[in-house]
Amino acid sequence: MPLTFLYAEDDPMSRQVMSVMINKLEVDGGAEVTIFEDSSNFMERVKALPKVPDVIFLDVQITPHSGFEMLKMLREDPAFNGKPIIAMTASVTVSDIEDLKKAGFDGLIAKPVRKKVFPELLDRILSGDDVWYVP
């Protein structure tokens, strides 16, 4: 069974980069990514997926629901307990990281995502480690 990922991202270039990186992963069973171009009807769309994603990546600044709002929706649903939810954002300060941690994100990967480090970061996420990556 393939590893499954959900990525909610409104920037076309970021969506393309993430899609390519996930599709190039060398994992047993392969990897599949579902991409939401906006956050409208977020939980309805997530629940319509064939299975709960193994990892969820949320753009922090997306509309109509922000990454923080989507995180809250996911955390309120027991089906997503224990699933890593990772923030994705281009603008990161020390206080932003603290806000993300307080909100309940399991990690952060700053954009643009670097192709050379992504597989290692993903291995750490799948191993249960928190990843707070800002190059």
Coordinates of N, CA and C in Angstrom, one line a residue:
M1 N 0.9 -1.2 0.0 CA 0.0 0.0 0.0 C 0.9 1.2 0.0
P2 N 0.6 2.2 -0.8 CA 1.5 3.4 -0.9 C 1.3 4.3 0.3
L3 N 2.4 5.0 0.6 CA 2.3 6.1 1.5 C 1.4 7.2 0.9
T4 N 0.6 7.8 1.7 CA -0.3 8.8 1.2 C -0.1 10.2 1.9
F5 N -0.2 11.2 1.1 CA 0.1 12.6 1.6 C -1.0 13.5 1.2
L6 N -1.3 14.4 2.0 CA -2.2 15.5 1.6 C -1.5 16.8 1.7
Y7 N -1.6 17.7 0.7 CA -0.9 19.0 0.7 C -2.0 20.0 0.3
A8 N -2.3 20.9 1.2 CA -3.2 22.0 1.0 C -2.3 23.2 0.7
E9 N -2.3 23.7 -0.5 CA -1.4 24.8 -1.0 C -2.0 25.6 -2.1
D10 N -2.0 26.9 -2.0 CA -2.6 27.7 -3.1 C -1.6 28.2 -4.1
D11 N -0.3 28.0 -3.9 CA 0.7 28.5 -4.8 C 1.0 27.4 -5.8
P12 N 0.8 27.6 -7.1 CA 1.0 26.6 -8.1 C 2.4 26.0 -8.2
M13 N 3.5 26.9 -8.0 CA 4.8 26.4 -8.1 C 5.1 25.5 -6.9
S14 N 4.7 25.9 -5.7 CA 4.9 25.0 -4.5 C 4.2 23.7 -4.7
R15 N 3.0 23.7 -5.2 CA 2.3 22.4 -5.5 C 3.0 21.5 -6.4
Q16 N 3.6 22.1 -7.5 CA 4.3 21.3 -8.5 C 5.6 20.7 -7.9
V17 N 6.3 21.5 -7.1 CA 7.6 21.1 -6.5 C 7.3 19.9 -5.6
M18 N 6.3 20.1 -4.7 CA 5.9 19.0 -3.7 C 5.5 17.8 -4.4
S19 N 4.7 17.9 -5.5 CA 4.2 16.7 -6.2 C 5.4 16.0 -6.8
V20 N 6.3 16.7 -7.4 CA 7.5 16.0 -8.0 C 8.3 15.3 -6.9
M21 N 8.5 16.0 -5.8 CA 9.4 15.4 -4.7 C 8.7 14.2 -4.2
I22 N 7.4 14.2 -3.9 CA 6.8 13.0 -3.4 C 6.7 11.9 -4.4
N23 N 6.5 12.2 -5.6 CA 6.4 11.1 -6.6 C 7.8 10.5 -6.9
K24 N 8.9 11.2 -6.6 CA 10.2 10.6 -6.7 C 10.7 9.9 -5.5
L25 N 9.9 9.8 -4.5 CA 10.4 9.1 -3.2 C 10.6 7.7 -3.5
E26 N 11.6 7.1 -3.0 CA 11.9 5.7 -3.2 C 11.4 5.0 -1.9
V27 N 10.2 4.6 -1.9 CA 9.6 3.9 -0.7 C 8.9 2.7 -1.2
D28 N 8.9 1.6 -0.3 CA 8.2 0.4 -0.7 C 6.7 0.7 -0.9
G29 N 6.1 0.3 -2.0 CA 4.7 0.5 -2.2 C 4.4 1.8 -2.9
G30 N 5.4 2.7 -3.0 CA 5.3 4.0 -3.7 C 4.7 5.0 -2.8
A31 N 4.4 6.2 -3.4 CA 3.8 7.3 -2.6 C 2.8 8.0 -3.5
E32 N 1.8 8.5 -2.9 CA 0.7 9.3 -3.6 C 0.5 10.6 -2.9
V33 N 0.3 11.6 -3.6 CA -0.1 12.9 -3.0 C -1.4 13.4 -3.5
T34 N -2.3 13.9 -2.6 CA -3.5 14.6 -3.0 C -3.2 16.0 -2.7
I35 N -3.5 16.9 -3.7 CA -3.3 18.3 -3.5 C -4.6 19.1 -3.5
F36 N -4.8 19.9 -2.5 CA -6.0 20.8 -2.5 C -5.5 22.2 -2.8
E37 N -6.0 22.8 -3.8 CA -5.6 24.1 -4.3 C -6.1 25.3 -3.4
D38 N -7.1 25.0 -2.6 CA -7.6 25.9 -1.6 C -8.1 25.1 -0.4
S39 N -8.6 25.8 0.6 CA -9.1 25.1 1.8 C -10.6 25.1 1.9
S40 N -11.3 25.4 0.8 CA -12.8 25.4 0.9 C -13.3 24.0 1.1
N41 N -14.4 23.9 1.9 CA -15.0 22.6 2.2 C -13.9 21.6 2.7
F42 N -13.0 22.0 3.5 CA -11.8 21.3 3.8 C -12.1 19.9 4.4
M43 N -12.8 19.8 5.5 CA -13.0 18.5 6.1 C -13.9 17.6 5.3
E44 N -14.8 18.2 4.6 CA -15.6 17.3 3.7 C -14.8 16.7 2.6
R45 N -13.8 17.4 2.1 CA -12.9 16.9 1.1 C -11.9 15.9 1.6
V46 N -11.4 16.2 2.8 CA -10.5 15.2 3.5 C -11.2 13.9 3.8
K47 N -12.4 14.0 4.3 CA -13.1 12.8 4.6 C -13.5 11.9 3.4
A48 N -13.5 12.6 2.2 CA -13.9 11.9 1.0 C -12.7 11.1 0.4
L49 N -11.5 11.3 1.0 CA -10.3 10.6 0.5 C -10.4 9.1 0.8
P50 N -9.8 8.3 0.0 CA -10.0 6.8 0.2 C -9.4 6.3 1.5
K51 N -8.4 7.0 2.1 CA -7.9 6.7 3.4 C -7.4 7.9 4.1
V52 N -7.2 7.9 5.4 CA -6.6 9.0 6.1 C -5.1 9.1 5.6
P53 N -4.7 10.3 5.2 CA -3.3 10.4 4.7 C -2.3 10.1 5.9
D54 N -1.1 9.6 5.4 CA -0.1 9.3 6.4 C 0.6 10.5 7.0
V55 N 0.7 11.6 6.1 CA 1.2 12.8 6.5 C 0.4 13.9 5.8
I56 N 0.2 15.0 6.6 CA -0.6 16.1 6.1 C 0.3 17.4 6.1
F57 N 0.4 18.1 5.0 CA 1.2 19.3 4.9 C 0.1 20.4 4.6
L58 N 0.2 21.5 5.5 CA -0.7 22.6 5.4 C 0.0 23.9 5.1
D59 N -0.3 24.6 4.0 CA 0.1 25.9 3.9 C -0.5 26.8 5.0
V60 N 0.3 27.6 5.6 CA -0.2 28.4 6.7 C -1.1 29.5 6.2
Q61 N -0.7 30.1 5.0 CA -1.5 31.3 4.5 C -2.2 30.9 3.3
I62 N -3.4 30.2 3.5 CA -4.2 29.8 2.4 C -5.6 30.2 2.7
T63 N -6.5 30.3 1.7 CA -7.9 30.7 2.0 C -8.8 29.7 1.4
P64 N -10.1 29.7 1.9 CA -10.6 30.6 2.9 C -10.2 30.2 4.3
H65 N -9.8 29.0 4.6 CA -9.4 28.6 6.0 C -7.8 28.6 6.0
S66 N -7.3 29.3 7.0 CA -5.8 29.3 7.2 C -5.3 27.9 7.6
G67 N -4.0 27.7 7.6 CA -3.4 26.5 8.1 C -3.8 26.2 9.5
F68 N -3.8 27.3 10.3 CA -4.2 27.1 11.7 C -5.6 26.6 11.9
E69 N -6.5 27.1 11.0 CA -7.9 26.7 11.1 C -8.1 25.3 10.6
M70 N -7.4 24.9 9.6 CA -7.4 23.5 9.1 C -6.9 22.6 10.2
L71 N -5.8 23.0 10.8 CA -5.2 22.2 11.9 C -6.2 21.9 13.0
K72 N -6.9 22.9 13.4 CA -7.9 22.8 14.5 C -9.0 21.8 14.0
M73 N -9.4 21.9 12.8 CA -10.5 21.0 12.3 C -10.0 19.5 12.4
L74 N -8.7 19.3 11.9 CA -8.2 18.0 11.9 C -8.0 17.4 13.4
R75 N -7.5 18.3 14.3 CA -7.2 17.9 15.6 C -8.5 17.5 16.4
E76 N -9.7 18.1 15.9 CA -10.9 17.8 16.6 C -11.6 16.5 16.1
D77 N -11.0 15.9 15.1 CA -11.5 14.6 14.5 C -10.6 13.5 15.0
P78 N -11.1 12.5 15.7 CA -10.3 11.4 16.2 C -9.6 10.6 15.1
A79 N -10.1 10.6 13.9 CA -9.5 9.9 12.8 C -8.1 10.3 12.5
F80 N -7.8 11.5 12.9 CA -6.5 12.1 12.6 C -5.5 12.1 13.8
N81 N -5.9 11.5 14.9 CA -5.0 11.4 16.0 C -3.7 10.7 15.6
G82 N -2.6 11.2 16.0 CA -1.3 10.6 15.7 C -0.8 10.8 14.3
K83 N -1.6 11.4 13.4 CA -1.1 11.7 12.1 C -0.3 13.0 12.1
P84 N 0.9 13.0 11.6 CA 1.7 14.2 11.6 C 1.1 15.3 10.7
I85 N 1.0 16.4 11.2 CA 0.5 17.6 10.5 C 1.6 18.7 10.5
I86 N 2.1 18.9 9.3 CA 3.3 19.8 9.1 C 2.9 21.1 8.5
A87 N 3.3 22.2 9.1 CA 3.1 23.6 8.5 C 4.1 23.8 7.4
M88 N 3.6 24.5 6.4 CA 4.4 24.9 5.3 C 4.2 26.4 5.1
T89 N 5.3 27.2 5.2 CA 5.2 28.6 5.0 C 6.6 29.2 4.5
A90 N 6.5 30.3 3.8 CA 7.7 31.0 3.3 C 8.2 32.0 4.2
S91 N 7.4 32.6 5.1 CA 7.9 33.6 6.0 C 7.9 33.0 7.4
V92 N 9.1 32.9 8.0 CA 9.2 32.3 9.3 C 10.1 33.1 10.2
T93 N 9.6 33.5 11.4 CA 10.3 34.1 12.4 C 10.3 33.2 13.7
V94 N 11.1 33.5 14.6 CA 11.2 32.7 15.9 C 9.8 32.7 16.5
S95 N 9.1 33.8 16.5 CA 7.8 33.8 17.1 C 6.8 33.0 16.3
D96 N 6.9 33.0 15.0 CA 6.1 32.2 14.1 C 6.2 30.7 14.5
I97 N 7.4 30.3 14.7 CA 7.7 28.9 15.1 C 7.0 28.6 16.5
E98 N 7.1 29.5 17.4 CA 6.4 29.3 18.7 C 4.9 29.2 18.5
D99 N 4.4 30.1 17.7 CA 2.9 30.1 17.4 C 2.5 28.7 16.8
L100 N 3.3 28.2 15.9 CA 3.0 26.9 15.2 C 3.0 25.8 16.2
K101 N 4.0 25.8 17.1 CA 4.1 24.8 18.1 C 2.9 24.8 19.1
K102 N 2.6 26.0 19.6 CA 1.5 26.2 20.5 C 0.2 25.8 19.9
A103 N 0.0 26.0 18.6 CA -1.2 25.6 17.9 C -1.4 24.1 17.8
G104 N -0.2 23.4 17.8 CA -0.3 21.9 17.7 C 0.2 21.3 16.5
F105 N 0.9 22.1 15.6 CA 1.6 21.5 14.5 C 2.7 20.6 15.0
D106 N 3.0 19.5 14.2 CA 4.0 18.6 14.5 C 5.3 19.0 13.9
G107 N 5.3 20.0 13.1 CA 6.6 20.5 12.5 C 6.3 21.6 11.5
L108 N 7.4 22.0 10.9 CA 7.4 23.1 9.9 C 8.5 22.8 8.9
I109 N 8.1 23.0 7.7 CA 9.1 22.9 6.6 C 9.0 24.3 5.9
A110 N 10.0 25.1 5.9 CA 10.0 26.4 5.3 C 10.1 26.3 3.8
K111 N 9.3 27.1 3.1 CA 9.3 27.1 1.6 C 10.3 28.2 1.2
P112 N 11.0 28.0 0.1 CA 10.8 26.9 -0.9 C 11.5 25.6 -0.3
V113 N 10.8 24.5 -0.5 CA 11.3 23.2 0.0 C 12.5 22.8 -0.8
R114 N 13.6 22.4 -0.2 CA 14.8 22.0 -0.9 C 14.7 20.5 -1.2
K115 N 14.9 20.2 -2.5 CA 14.7 18.8 -3.0 C 15.8 17.9 -2.3
K116 N 16.9 18.4 -2.0 CA 18.0 17.5 -1.5 C 17.7 17.1 0.0
V117 N 17.0 17.9 0.7 CA 16.8 17.6 2.1 C 15.4 17.0 2.4
F118 N 14.5 17.2 1.4 CA 13.1 16.7 1.7 C 13.0 15.2 2.1
P119 N 13.7 14.3 1.3 CA 13.6 12.9 1.7 C 14.0 12.6 3.2
E120 N 15.1 13.3 3.6 CA 15.6 13.1 5.0 C 14.5 13.6 6.0
L121 N 14.0 14.8 5.7 CA 13.0 15.4 6.6 C 11.8 14.5 6.7
L122 N 11.4 14.0 5.5 CA 10.2 13.1 5.5 C 10.5 11.8 6.3
D123 N 11.7 11.2 6.2 CA 12.0 10.1 7.0 C 11.9 10.4 8.5
R124 N 12.3 11.5 8.9 CA 12.2 11.9 10.3 C 10.8 12.1 10.7
I125 N 10.0 12.7 9.9 CA 8.5 12.8 10.2 C 7.9 11.5 10.3
L126 N 8.2 10.6 9.4 CA 7.5 9.2 9.4 C 8.0 8.4 10.6
S127 N 9.2 8.7 11.1 CA 9.8 8.1 12.3 C 9.2 8.6 13.6
G128 N 8.3 9.6 13.5 CA 7.7 10.2 14.7 C 8.4 11.4 15.3
D129 N 9.5 11.9 14.6 CA 10.2 13.0 15.1 C 9.5 14.3 14.7
D130 N 9.6 15.3 15.5 CA 9.2 16.6 15.2 C 10.3 17.2 14.3
V131 N 9.8 17.9 13.2 CA 10.8 18.5 12.3 C 10.4 20.0 12.2
W132 N 11.4 20.8 12.6 CA 11.2 22.3 12.5 C 12.4 22.8 11.6
Y133 N 12.1 22.7 10.3 CA 13.2 23.0 9.3 C 13.1 24.4 8.7
V134 N 14.1 25.2 9.0 CA 14.2 26.5 8.4 C 15.6 26.7 7.9
P135 N 15.9 26.6 6.6 CA 17.3 26.7 6.2 C 18.0 28.0 6.5

